[in-house]
Coordinates of C-alpha atoms in Angstrom, one line a residue:
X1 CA 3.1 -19.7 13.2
X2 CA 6.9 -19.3 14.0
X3 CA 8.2 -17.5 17.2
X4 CA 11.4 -16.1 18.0
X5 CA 12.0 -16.3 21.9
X6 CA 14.6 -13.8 22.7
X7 CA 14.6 -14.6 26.7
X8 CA 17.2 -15.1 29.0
X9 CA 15.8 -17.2 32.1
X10 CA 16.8 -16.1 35.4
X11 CA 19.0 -18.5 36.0
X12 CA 21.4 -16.4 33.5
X13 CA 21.2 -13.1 35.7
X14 CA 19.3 -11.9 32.7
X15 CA 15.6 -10.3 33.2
X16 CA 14.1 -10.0 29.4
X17 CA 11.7 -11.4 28.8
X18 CA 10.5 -10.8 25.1
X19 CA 8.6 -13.0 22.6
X20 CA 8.2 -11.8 18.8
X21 CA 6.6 -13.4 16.5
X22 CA 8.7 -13.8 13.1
X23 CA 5.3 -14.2 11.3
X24 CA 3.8 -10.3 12.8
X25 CA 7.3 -9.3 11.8
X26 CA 6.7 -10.1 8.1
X27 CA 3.5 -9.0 7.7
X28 CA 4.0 -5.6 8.9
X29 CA 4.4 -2.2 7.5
X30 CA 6.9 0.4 8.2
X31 CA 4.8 3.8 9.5
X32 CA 5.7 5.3 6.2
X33 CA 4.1 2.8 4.2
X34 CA 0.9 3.0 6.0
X35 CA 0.6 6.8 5.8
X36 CA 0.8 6.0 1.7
X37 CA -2.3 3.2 2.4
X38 CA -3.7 6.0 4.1
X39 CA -3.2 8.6 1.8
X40 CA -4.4 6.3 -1.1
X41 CA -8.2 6.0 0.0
X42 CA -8.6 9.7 -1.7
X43 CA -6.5 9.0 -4.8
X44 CA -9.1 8.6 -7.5
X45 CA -8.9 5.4 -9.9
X46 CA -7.5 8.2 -12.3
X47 CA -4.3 8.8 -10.7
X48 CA -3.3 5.0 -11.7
X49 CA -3.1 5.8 -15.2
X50 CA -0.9 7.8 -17.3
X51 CA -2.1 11.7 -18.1
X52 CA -3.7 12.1 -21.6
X53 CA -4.7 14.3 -23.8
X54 CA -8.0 15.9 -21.9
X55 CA -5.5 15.6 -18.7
X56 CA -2.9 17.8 -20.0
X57 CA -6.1 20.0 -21.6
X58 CA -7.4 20.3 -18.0
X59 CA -3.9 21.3 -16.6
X60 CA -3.8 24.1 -19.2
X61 CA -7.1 25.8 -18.8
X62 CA -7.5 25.1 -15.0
X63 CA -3.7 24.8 -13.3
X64 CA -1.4 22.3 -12.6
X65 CA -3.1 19.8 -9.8
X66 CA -0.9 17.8 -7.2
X67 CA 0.7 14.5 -8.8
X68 CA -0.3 11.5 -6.2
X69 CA 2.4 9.2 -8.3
X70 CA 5.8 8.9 -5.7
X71 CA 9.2 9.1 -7.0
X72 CA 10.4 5.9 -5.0
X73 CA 9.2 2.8 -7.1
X74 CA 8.6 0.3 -4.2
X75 CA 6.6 3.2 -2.4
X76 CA 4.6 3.6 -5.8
X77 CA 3.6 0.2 -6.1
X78 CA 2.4 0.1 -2.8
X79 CA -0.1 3.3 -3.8
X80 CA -1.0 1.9 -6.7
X81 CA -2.3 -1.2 -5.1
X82 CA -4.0 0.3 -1.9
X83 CA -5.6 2.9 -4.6
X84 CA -7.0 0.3 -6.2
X85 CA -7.8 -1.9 -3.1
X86 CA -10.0 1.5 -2.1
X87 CA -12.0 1.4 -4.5
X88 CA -12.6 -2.5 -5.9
X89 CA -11.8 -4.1 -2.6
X90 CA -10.0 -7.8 -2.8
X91 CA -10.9 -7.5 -6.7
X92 CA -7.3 -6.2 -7.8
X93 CA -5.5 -5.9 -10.7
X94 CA -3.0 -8.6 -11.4
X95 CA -0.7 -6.5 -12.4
X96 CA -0.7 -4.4 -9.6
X97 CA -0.1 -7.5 -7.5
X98 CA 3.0 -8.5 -9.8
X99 CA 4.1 -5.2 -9.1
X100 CA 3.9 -5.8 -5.3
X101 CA 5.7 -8.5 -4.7
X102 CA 8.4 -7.8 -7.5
X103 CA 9.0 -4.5 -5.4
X104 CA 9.9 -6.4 -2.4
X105 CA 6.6 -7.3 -0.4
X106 CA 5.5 -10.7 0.3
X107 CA 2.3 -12.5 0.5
X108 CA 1.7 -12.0 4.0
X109 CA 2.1 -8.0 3.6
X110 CA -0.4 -8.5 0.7
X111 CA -2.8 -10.4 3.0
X112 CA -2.4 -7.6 5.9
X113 CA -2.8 -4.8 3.3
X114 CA -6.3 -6.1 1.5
X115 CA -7.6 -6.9 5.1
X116 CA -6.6 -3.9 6.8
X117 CA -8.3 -1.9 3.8
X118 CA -11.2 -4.1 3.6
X119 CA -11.8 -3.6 7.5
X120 CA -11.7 0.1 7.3
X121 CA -13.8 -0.1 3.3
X122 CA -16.9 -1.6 6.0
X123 CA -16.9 0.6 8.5

């Protein structure tokens, strides 16, 4: 594990003492992105696919419903995973995990989402 010591000692008149650790740091989501892992436990397995023909049936005869899918792609592939994280645990898609990491995440984001779901999926 790598730290970052940003401390001055006392010796430089400086009293900060902070430690971070550059490892925390990459595994982390912004607060946005874990309102969407939130948000995605109650997104059926049916908002990952696209509408068909009994969708667009259903629309008709009973209203239009709310569309889970985001408009930012990054943000969506985050959903798309967590939804299906939800429901079939560390069993995911590997396309969904290309999708990940091609948006931008890394491995150790992957490894903090699946456990974080996981944890909450037990209790």
């Amino acid at each position: 594990m790598a730290f970052l010591q940003f401390a001055t000692s006392a010796e430089d008149g400086g009293s900060i003492g902070t430690t971070i650790s550059a490892n925390n740091a990459a595994s982390s989501f912004a607060p946005l992105e874990w309102q969407i892992i939130q948000l995605a436990r109650h997104d059926g397995l049916s908002s990952l696919r696209a509408p068909d023909r009994w969708d667009r049936l259903k629309t008709w005869i009973f209203g239009e419903r709310a569309n889970p899918r985001l408009a930012n792609g990054r943000l969506e592939s985050l959903r798309r995973l967590a939804v299906d994280a939800w429901h079939r645990g560390y069993a995911v898609r590997p396309s969904y995990l290309k999708a990940f990491l091609k948006a931008g995440f890394n491995e150790n984001q992957l490894e903090t989402l699946l456990a974080a779901i996981s944890a909450r999926r037990r209790a």
